[in-house]
mmCIF file with all atom_site columns, C-alpha atoms and ligand atoms in Angstrom:
data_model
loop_
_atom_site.group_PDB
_atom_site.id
_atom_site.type_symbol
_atom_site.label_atom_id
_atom_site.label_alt_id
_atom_site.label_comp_id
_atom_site.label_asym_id
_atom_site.label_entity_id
_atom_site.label_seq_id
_atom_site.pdbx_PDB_ins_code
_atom_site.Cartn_x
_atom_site.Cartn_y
_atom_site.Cartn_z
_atom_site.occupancy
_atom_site.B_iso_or_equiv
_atom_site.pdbx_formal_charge
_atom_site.auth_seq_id
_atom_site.auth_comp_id
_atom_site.auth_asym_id
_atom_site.auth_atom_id
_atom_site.pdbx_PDB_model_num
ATOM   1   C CA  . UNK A 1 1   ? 138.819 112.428 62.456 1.00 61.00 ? 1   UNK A CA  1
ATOM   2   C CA  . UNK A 1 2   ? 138.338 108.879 63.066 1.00 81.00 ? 2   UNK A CA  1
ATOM   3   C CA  . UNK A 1 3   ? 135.941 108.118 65.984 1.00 94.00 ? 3   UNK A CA  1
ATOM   4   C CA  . UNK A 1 4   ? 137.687 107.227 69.195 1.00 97.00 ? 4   UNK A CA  1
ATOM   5   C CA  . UNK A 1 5   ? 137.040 103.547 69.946 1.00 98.00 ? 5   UNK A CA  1
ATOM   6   C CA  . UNK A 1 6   ? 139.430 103.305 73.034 1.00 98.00 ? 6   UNK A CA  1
ATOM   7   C CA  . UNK A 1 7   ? 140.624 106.128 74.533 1.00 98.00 ? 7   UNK A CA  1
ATOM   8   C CA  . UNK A 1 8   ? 144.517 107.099 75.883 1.00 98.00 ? 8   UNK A CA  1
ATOM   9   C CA  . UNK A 1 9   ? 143.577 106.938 79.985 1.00 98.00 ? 9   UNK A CA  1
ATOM   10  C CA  . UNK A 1 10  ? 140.983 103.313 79.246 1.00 98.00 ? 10  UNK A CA  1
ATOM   11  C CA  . UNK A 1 11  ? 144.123 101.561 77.588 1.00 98.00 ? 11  UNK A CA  1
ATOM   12  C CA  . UNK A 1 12  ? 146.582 103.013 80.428 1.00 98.00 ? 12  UNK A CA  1
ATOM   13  C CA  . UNK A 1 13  ? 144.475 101.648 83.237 1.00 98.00 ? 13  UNK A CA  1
ATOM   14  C CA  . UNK A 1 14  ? 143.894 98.413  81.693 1.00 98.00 ? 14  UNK A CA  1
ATOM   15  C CA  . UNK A 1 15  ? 147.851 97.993  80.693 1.00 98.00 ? 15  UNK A CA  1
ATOM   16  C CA  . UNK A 1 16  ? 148.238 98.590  84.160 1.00 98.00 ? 16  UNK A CA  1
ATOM   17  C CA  . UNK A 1 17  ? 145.944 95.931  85.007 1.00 98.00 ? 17  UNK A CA  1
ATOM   18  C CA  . UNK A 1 18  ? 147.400 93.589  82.886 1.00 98.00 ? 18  UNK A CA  1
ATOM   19  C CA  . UNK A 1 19  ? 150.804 94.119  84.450 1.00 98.00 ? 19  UNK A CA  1
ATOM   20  C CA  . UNK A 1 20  ? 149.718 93.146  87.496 1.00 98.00 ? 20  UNK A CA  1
ATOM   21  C CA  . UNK A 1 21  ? 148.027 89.945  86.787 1.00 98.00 ? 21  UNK A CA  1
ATOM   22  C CA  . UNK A 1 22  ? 151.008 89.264  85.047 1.00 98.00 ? 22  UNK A CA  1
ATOM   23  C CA  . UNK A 1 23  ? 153.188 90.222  87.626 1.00 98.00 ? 23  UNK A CA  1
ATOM   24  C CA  . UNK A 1 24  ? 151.194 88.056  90.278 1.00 98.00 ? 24  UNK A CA  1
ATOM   25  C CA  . UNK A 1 25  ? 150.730 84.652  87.620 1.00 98.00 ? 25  UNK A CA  1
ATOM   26  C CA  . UNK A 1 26  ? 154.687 84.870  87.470 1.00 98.00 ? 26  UNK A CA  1
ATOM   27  C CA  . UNK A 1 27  ? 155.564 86.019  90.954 1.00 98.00 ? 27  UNK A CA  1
ATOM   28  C CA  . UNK A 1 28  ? 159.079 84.282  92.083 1.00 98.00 ? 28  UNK A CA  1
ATOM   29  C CA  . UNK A 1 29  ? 159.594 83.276  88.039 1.00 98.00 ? 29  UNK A CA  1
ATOM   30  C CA  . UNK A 1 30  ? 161.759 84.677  85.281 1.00 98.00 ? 30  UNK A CA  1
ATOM   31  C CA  . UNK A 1 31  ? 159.812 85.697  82.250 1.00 98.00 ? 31  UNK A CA  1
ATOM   32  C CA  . UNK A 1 32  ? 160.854 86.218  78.436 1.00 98.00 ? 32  UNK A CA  1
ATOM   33  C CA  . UNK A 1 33  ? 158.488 88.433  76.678 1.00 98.00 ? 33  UNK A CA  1
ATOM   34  C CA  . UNK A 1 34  ? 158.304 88.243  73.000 1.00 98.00 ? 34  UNK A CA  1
ATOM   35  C CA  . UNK A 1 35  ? 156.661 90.486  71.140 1.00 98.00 ? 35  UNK A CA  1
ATOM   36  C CA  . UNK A 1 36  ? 155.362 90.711  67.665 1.00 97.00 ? 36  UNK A CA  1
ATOM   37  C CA  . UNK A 1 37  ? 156.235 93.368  65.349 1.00 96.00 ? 37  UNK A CA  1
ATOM   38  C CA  . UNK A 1 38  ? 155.810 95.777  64.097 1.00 95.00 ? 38  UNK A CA  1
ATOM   39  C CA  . UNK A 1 39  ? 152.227 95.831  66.173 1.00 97.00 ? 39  UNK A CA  1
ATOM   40  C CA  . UNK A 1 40  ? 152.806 95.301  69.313 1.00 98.00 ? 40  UNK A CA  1
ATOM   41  C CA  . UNK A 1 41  ? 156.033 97.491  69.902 1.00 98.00 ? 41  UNK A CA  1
ATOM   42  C CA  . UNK A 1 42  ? 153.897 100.304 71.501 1.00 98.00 ? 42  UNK A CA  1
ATOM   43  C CA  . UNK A 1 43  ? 151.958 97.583  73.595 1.00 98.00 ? 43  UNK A CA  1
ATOM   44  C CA  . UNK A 1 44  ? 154.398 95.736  74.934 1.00 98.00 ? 44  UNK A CA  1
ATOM   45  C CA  . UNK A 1 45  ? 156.441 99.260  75.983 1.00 98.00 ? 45  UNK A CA  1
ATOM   46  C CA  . UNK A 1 46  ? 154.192 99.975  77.943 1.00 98.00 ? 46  UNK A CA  1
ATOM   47  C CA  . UNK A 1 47  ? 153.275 96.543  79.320 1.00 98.00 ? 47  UNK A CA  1
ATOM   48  C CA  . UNK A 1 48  ? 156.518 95.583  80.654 1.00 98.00 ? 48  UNK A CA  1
ATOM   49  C CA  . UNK A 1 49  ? 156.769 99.017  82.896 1.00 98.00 ? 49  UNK A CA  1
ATOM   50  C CA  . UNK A 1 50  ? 153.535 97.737  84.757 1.00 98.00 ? 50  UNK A CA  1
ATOM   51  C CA  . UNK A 1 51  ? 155.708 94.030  85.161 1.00 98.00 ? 51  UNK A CA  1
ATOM   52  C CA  . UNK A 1 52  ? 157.235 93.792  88.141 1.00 98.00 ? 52  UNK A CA  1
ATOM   53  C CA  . UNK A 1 53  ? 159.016 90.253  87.630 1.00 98.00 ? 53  UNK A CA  1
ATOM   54  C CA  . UNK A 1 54  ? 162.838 90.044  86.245 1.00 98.00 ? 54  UNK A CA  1
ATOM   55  C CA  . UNK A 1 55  ? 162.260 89.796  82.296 1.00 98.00 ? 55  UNK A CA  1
ATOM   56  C CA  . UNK A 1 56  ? 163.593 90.346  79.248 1.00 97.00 ? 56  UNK A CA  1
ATOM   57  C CA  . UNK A 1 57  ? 162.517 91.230  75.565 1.00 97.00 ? 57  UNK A CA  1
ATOM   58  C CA  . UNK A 1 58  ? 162.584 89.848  72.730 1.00 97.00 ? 58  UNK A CA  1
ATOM   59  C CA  . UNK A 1 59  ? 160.906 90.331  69.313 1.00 97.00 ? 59  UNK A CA  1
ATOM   60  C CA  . UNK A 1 60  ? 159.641 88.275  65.905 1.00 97.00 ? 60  UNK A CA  1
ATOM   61  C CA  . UNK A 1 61  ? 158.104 89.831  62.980 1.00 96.00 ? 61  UNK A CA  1
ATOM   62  C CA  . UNK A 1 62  ? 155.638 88.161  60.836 1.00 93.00 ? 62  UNK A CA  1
ATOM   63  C CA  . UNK A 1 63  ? 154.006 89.034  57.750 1.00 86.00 ? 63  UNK A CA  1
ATOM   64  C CA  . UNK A 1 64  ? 150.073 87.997  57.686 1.00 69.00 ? 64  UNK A CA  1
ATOM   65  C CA  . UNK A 1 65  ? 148.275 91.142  57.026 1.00 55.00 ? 65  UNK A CA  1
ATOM   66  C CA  . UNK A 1 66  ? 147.762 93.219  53.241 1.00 54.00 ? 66  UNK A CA  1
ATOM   67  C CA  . UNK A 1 67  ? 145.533 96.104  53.699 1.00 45.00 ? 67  UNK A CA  1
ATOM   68  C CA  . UNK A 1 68  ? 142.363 95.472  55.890 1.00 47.00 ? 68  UNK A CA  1
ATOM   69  C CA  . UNK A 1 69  ? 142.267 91.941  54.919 1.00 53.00 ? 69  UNK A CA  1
ATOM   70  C CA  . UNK A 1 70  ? 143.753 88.978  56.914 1.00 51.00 ? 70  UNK A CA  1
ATOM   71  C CA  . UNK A 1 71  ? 144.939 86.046  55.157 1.00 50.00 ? 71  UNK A CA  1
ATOM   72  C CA  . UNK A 1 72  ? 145.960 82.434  56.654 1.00 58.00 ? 72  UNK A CA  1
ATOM   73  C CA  . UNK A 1 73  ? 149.628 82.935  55.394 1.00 68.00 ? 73  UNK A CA  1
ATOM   74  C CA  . UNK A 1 74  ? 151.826 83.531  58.097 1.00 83.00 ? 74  UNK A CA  1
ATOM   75  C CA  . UNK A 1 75  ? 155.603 84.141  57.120 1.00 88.00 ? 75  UNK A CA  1
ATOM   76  C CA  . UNK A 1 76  ? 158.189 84.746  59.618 1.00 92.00 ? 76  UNK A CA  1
ATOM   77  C CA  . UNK A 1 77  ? 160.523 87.725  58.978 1.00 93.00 ? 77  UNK A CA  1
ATOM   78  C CA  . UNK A 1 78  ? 162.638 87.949  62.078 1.00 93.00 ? 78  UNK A CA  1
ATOM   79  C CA  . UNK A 1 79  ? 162.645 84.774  64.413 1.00 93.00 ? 79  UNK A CA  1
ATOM   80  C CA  . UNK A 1 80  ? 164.159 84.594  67.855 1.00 94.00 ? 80  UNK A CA  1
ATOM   81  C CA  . UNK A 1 81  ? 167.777 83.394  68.465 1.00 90.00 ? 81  UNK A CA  1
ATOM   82  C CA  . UNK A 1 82  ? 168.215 82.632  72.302 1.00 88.00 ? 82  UNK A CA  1
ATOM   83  C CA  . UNK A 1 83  ? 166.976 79.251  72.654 1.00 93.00 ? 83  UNK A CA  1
ATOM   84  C CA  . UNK A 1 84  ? 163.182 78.974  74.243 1.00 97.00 ? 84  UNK A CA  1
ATOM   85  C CA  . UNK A 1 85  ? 163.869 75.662  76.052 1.00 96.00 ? 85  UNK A CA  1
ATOM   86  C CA  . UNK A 1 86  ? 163.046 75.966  79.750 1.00 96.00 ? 86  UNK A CA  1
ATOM   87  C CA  . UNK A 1 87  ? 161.895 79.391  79.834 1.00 98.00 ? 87  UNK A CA  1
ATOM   88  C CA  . UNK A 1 88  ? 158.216 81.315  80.455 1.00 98.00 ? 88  UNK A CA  1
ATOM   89  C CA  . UNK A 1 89  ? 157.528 82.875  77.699 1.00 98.00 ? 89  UNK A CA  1
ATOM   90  C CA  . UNK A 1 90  ? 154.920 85.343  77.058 1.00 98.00 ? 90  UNK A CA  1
ATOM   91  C CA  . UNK A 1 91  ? 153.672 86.073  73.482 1.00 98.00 ? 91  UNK A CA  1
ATOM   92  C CA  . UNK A 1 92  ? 152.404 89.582  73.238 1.00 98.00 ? 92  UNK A CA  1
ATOM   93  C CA  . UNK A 1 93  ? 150.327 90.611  70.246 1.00 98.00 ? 93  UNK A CA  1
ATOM   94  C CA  . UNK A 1 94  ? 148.323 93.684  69.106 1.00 98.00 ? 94  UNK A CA  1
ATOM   95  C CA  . UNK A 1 95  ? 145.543 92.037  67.749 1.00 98.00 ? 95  UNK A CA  1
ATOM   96  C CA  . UNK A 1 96  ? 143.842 88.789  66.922 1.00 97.00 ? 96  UNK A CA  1
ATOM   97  C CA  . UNK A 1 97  ? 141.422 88.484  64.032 1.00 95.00 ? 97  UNK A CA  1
ATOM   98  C CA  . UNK A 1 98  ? 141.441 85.032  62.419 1.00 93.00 ? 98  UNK A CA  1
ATOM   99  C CA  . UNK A 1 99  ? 143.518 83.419  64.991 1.00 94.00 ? 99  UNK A CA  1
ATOM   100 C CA  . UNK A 1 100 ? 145.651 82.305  61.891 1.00 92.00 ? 100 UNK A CA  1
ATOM   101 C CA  . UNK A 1 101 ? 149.115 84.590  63.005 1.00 93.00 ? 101 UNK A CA  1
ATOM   102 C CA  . UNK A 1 102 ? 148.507 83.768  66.722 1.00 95.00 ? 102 UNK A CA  1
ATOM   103 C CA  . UNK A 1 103 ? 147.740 80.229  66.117 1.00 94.00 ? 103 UNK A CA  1
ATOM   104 C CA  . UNK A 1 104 ? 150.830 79.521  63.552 1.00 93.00 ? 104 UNK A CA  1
ATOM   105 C CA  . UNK A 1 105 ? 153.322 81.260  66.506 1.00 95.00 ? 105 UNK A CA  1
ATOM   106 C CA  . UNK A 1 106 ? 151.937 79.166  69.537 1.00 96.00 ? 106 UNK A CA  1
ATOM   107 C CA  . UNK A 1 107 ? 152.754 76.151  67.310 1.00 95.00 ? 107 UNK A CA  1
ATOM   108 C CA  . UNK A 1 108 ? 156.588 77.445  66.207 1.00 94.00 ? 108 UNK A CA  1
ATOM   109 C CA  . UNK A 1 109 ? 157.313 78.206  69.683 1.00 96.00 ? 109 UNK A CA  1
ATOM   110 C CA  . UNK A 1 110 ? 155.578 75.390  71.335 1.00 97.00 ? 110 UNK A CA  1
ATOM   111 C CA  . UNK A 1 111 ? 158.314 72.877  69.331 1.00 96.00 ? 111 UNK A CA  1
ATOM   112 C CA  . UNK A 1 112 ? 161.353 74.876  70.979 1.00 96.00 ? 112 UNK A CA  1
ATOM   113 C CA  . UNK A 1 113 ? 160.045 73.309  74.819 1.00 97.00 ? 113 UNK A CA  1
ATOM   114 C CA  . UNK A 1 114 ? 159.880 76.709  76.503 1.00 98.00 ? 114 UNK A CA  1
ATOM   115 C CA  . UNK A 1 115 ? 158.834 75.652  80.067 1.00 98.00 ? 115 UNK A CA  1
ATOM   116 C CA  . UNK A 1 116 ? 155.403 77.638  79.721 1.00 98.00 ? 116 UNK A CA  1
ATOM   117 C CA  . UNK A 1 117 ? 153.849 79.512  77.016 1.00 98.00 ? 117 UNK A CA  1
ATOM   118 C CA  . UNK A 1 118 ? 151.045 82.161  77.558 1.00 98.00 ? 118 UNK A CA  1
ATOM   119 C CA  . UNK A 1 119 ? 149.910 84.539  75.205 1.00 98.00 ? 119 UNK A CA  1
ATOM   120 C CA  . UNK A 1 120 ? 148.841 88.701  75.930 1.00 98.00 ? 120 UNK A CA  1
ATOM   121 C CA  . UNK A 1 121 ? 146.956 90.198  73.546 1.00 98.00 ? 121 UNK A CA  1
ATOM   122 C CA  . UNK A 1 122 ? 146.124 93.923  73.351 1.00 98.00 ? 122 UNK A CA  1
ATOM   123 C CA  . UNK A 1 123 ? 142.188 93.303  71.446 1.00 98.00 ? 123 UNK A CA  1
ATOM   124 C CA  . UNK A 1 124 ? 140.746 90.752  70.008 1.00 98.00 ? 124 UNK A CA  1
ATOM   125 C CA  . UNK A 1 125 ? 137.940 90.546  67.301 1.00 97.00 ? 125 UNK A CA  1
ATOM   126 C CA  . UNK A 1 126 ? 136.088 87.475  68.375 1.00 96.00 ? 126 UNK A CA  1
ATOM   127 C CA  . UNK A 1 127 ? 133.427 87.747  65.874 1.00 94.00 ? 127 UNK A CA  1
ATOM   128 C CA  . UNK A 1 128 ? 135.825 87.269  63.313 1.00 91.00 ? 128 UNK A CA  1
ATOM   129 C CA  . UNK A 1 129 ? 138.010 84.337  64.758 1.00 94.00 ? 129 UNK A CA  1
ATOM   130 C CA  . UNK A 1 130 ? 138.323 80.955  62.648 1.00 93.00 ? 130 UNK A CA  1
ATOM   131 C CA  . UNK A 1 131 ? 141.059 79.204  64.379 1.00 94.00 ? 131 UNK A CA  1
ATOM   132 C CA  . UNK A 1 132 ? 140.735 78.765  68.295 1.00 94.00 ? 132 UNK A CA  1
ATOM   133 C CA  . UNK A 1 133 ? 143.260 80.412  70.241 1.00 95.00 ? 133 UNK A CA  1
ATOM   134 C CA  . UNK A 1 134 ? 143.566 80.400  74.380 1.00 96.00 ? 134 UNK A CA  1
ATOM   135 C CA  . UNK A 1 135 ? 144.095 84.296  75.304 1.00 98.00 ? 135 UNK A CA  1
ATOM   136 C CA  . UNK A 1 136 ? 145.730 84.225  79.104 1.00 98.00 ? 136 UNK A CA  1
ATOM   137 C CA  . UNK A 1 137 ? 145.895 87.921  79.256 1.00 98.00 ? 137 UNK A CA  1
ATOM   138 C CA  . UNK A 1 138 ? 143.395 90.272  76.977 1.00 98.00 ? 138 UNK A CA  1
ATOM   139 C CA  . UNK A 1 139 ? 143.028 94.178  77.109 1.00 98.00 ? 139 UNK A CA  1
ATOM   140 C CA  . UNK A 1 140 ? 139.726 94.775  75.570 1.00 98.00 ? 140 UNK A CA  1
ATOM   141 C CA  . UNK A 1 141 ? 136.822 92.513  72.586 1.00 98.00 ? 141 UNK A CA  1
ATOM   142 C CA  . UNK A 1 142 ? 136.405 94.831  69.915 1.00 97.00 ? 142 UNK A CA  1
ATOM   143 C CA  . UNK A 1 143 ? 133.769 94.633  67.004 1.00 96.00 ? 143 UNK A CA  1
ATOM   144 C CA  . UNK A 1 144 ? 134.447 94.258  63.759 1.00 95.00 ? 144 UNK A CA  1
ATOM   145 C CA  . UNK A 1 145 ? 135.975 97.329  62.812 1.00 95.00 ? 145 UNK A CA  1
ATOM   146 C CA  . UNK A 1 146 ? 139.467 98.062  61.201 1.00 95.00 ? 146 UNK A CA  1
ATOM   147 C CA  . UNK A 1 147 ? 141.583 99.154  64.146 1.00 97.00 ? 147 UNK A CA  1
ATOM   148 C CA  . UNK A 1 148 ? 144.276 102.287 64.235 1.00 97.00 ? 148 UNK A CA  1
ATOM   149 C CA  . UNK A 1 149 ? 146.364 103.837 66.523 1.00 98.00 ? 149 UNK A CA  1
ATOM   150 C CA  . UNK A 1 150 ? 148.348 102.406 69.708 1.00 98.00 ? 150 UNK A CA  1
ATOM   151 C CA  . UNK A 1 151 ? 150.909 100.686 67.369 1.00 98.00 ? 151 UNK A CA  1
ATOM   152 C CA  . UNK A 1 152 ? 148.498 99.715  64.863 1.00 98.00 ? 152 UNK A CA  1
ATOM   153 C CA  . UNK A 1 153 ? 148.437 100.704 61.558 1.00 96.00 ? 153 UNK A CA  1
ATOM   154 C CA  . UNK A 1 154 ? 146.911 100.977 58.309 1.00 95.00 ? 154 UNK A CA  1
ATOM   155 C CA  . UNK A 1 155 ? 149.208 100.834 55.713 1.00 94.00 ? 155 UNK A CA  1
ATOM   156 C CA  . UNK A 1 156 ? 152.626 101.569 57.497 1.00 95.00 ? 156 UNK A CA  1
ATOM   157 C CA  . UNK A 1 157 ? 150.394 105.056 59.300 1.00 96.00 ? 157 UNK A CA  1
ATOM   158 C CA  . UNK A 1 158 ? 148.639 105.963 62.240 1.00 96.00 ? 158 UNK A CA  1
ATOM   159 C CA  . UNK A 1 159 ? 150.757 103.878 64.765 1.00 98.00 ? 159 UNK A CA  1
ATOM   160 C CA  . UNK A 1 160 ? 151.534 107.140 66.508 1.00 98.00 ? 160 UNK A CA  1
ATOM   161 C CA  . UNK A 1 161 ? 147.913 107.719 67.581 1.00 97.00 ? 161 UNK A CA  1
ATOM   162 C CA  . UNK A 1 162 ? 147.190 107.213 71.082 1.00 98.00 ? 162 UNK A CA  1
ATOM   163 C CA  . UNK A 1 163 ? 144.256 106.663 71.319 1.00 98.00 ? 163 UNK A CA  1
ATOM   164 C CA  . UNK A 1 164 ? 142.496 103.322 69.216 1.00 98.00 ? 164 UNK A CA  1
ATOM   165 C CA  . UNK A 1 165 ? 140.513 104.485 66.362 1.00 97.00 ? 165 UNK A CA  1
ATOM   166 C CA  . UNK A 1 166 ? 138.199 102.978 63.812 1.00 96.00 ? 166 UNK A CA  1
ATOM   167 C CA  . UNK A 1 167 ? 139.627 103.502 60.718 1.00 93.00 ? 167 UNK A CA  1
ATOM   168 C CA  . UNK A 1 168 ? 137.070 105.664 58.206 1.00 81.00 ? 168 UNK A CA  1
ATOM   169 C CA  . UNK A 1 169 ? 137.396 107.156 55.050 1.00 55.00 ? 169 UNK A CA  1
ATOM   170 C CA  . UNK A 1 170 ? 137.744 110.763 55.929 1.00 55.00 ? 170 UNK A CA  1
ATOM   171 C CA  . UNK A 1 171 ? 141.008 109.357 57.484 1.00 52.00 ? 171 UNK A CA  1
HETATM 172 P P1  . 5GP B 2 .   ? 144.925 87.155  62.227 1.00 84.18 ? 201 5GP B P1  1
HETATM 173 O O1  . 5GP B 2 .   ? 146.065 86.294  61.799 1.00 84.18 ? 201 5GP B O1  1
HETATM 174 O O2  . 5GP B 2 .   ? 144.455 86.899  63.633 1.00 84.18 ? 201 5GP B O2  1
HETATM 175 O O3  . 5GP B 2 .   ? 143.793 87.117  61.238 1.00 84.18 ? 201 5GP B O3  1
HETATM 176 O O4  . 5GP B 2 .   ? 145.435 88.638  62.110 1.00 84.18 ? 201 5GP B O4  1
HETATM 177 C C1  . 5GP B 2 .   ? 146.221 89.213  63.066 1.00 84.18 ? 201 5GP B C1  1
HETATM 178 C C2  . 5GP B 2 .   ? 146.970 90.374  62.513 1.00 84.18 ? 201 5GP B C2  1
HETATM 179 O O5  . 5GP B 2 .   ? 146.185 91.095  61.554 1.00 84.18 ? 201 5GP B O5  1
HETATM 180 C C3  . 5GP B 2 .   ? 147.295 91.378  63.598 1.00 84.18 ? 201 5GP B C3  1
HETATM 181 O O6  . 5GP B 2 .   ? 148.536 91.099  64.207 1.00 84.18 ? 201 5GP B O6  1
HETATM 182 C C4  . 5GP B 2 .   ? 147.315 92.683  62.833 1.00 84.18 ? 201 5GP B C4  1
HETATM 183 O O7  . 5GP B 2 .   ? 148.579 92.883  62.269 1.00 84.18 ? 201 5GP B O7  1
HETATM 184 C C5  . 5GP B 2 .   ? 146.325 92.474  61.728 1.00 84.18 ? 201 5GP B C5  1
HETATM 185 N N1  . 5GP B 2 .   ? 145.004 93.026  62.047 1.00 84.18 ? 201 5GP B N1  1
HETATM 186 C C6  . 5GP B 2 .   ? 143.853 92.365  62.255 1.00 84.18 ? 201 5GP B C6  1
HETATM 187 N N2  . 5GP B 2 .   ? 142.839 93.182  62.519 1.00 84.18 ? 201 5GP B N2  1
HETATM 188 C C7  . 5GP B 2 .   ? 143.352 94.443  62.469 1.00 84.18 ? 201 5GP B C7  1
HETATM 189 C C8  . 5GP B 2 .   ? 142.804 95.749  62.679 1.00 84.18 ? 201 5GP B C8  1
HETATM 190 O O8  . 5GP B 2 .   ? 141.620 95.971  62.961 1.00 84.18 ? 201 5GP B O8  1
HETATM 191 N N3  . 5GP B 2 .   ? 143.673 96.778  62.563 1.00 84.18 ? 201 5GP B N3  1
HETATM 192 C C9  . 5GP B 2 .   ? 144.986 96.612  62.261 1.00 84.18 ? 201 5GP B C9  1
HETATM 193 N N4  . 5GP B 2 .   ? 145.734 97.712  62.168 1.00 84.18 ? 201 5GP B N4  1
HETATM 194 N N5  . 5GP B 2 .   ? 145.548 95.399  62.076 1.00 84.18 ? 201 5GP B N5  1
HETATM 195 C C10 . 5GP B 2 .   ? 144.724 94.322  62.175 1.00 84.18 ? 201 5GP B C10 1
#
């Protein structure tokens, strides 16, 4: 098997953490969480249980990824209908790499006036970043390694694992 880069119990505490910072930066606020798919589904499950601020959910899908390669074209598959205008949102993502998907999204949501805009991210590869991108909330750096498990996948598989994984070949 893969080796275990981040195990079940490290990414439960630090969700947990996360929720409360969260929960704190937005006390007496309204939030509207919107998630990216397919990625950060599991994340942001388990995120919003450690929230303890009214919210709700919401999700976009975006296509930026083939295989283990990133590219710089970010298409939207499933955009959000409520309008944003007025409202905190937080952006939760699995993973940022380039910065390209993260980047393109603060800029499509930044031009519907939501009253504040943070982003959450689960891990980050900074070693790999080209575009800057302000992180409010971040789980964990990880090197640069292709990333399974917890949501993410490789090739449509392996978002069942619980633990993170670096993806191998004996995989
Ligand atoms: P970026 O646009 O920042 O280059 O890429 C971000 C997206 O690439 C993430 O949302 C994720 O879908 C994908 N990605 C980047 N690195 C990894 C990785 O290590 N593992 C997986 N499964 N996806 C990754």
């Amino acid at each position: 098997m893969a080796r275990v880069l981040i195990d079940r119990r490290t990414i439960h505490k630090r969700v947990r953490e996360l929720g409360i910072a969260i929960s704190r930066d937005y006390a007496g606020e309204e939030l509207l969480v919107v998630a990216i798919l397919k990625g950060a589904a599991i994340f942001v499950a388990d995120l919003v249980r450690q929230i303890a601020v009214p919210l709700s959910v919401e999700f976009m899908e975006v296509c930026s990824y083939d295989g283990t390669e990133s590219t710089s074209r970010v298409a939207i598959i499933k955009d959000l209908q409520a309008p944003l205008a007025g409202k905190n949102i937080l952006l939760v993502e699995d993973i940022v790499d380039t910065g390209a998907t993260l980047s393109s999204l603060i800029t499509h949501l930044r031009a519907r006036n939501p009253k504040t805009l943070r982003v959450c991210a689960l891990l980050t590869k900074p070693d790999r970043r080209l575009i800057h991108v302000d992180l409010d909330y971040l789980g964990f750096s990880v090197p640069n390694e292709f990333v399974v498990g917890y949501g993410l996948d490789y090739r449509g598989l392996y978002r069942n694992l619980p633990d993170l994984r670096i993806l191998n070949s004996q995989m």
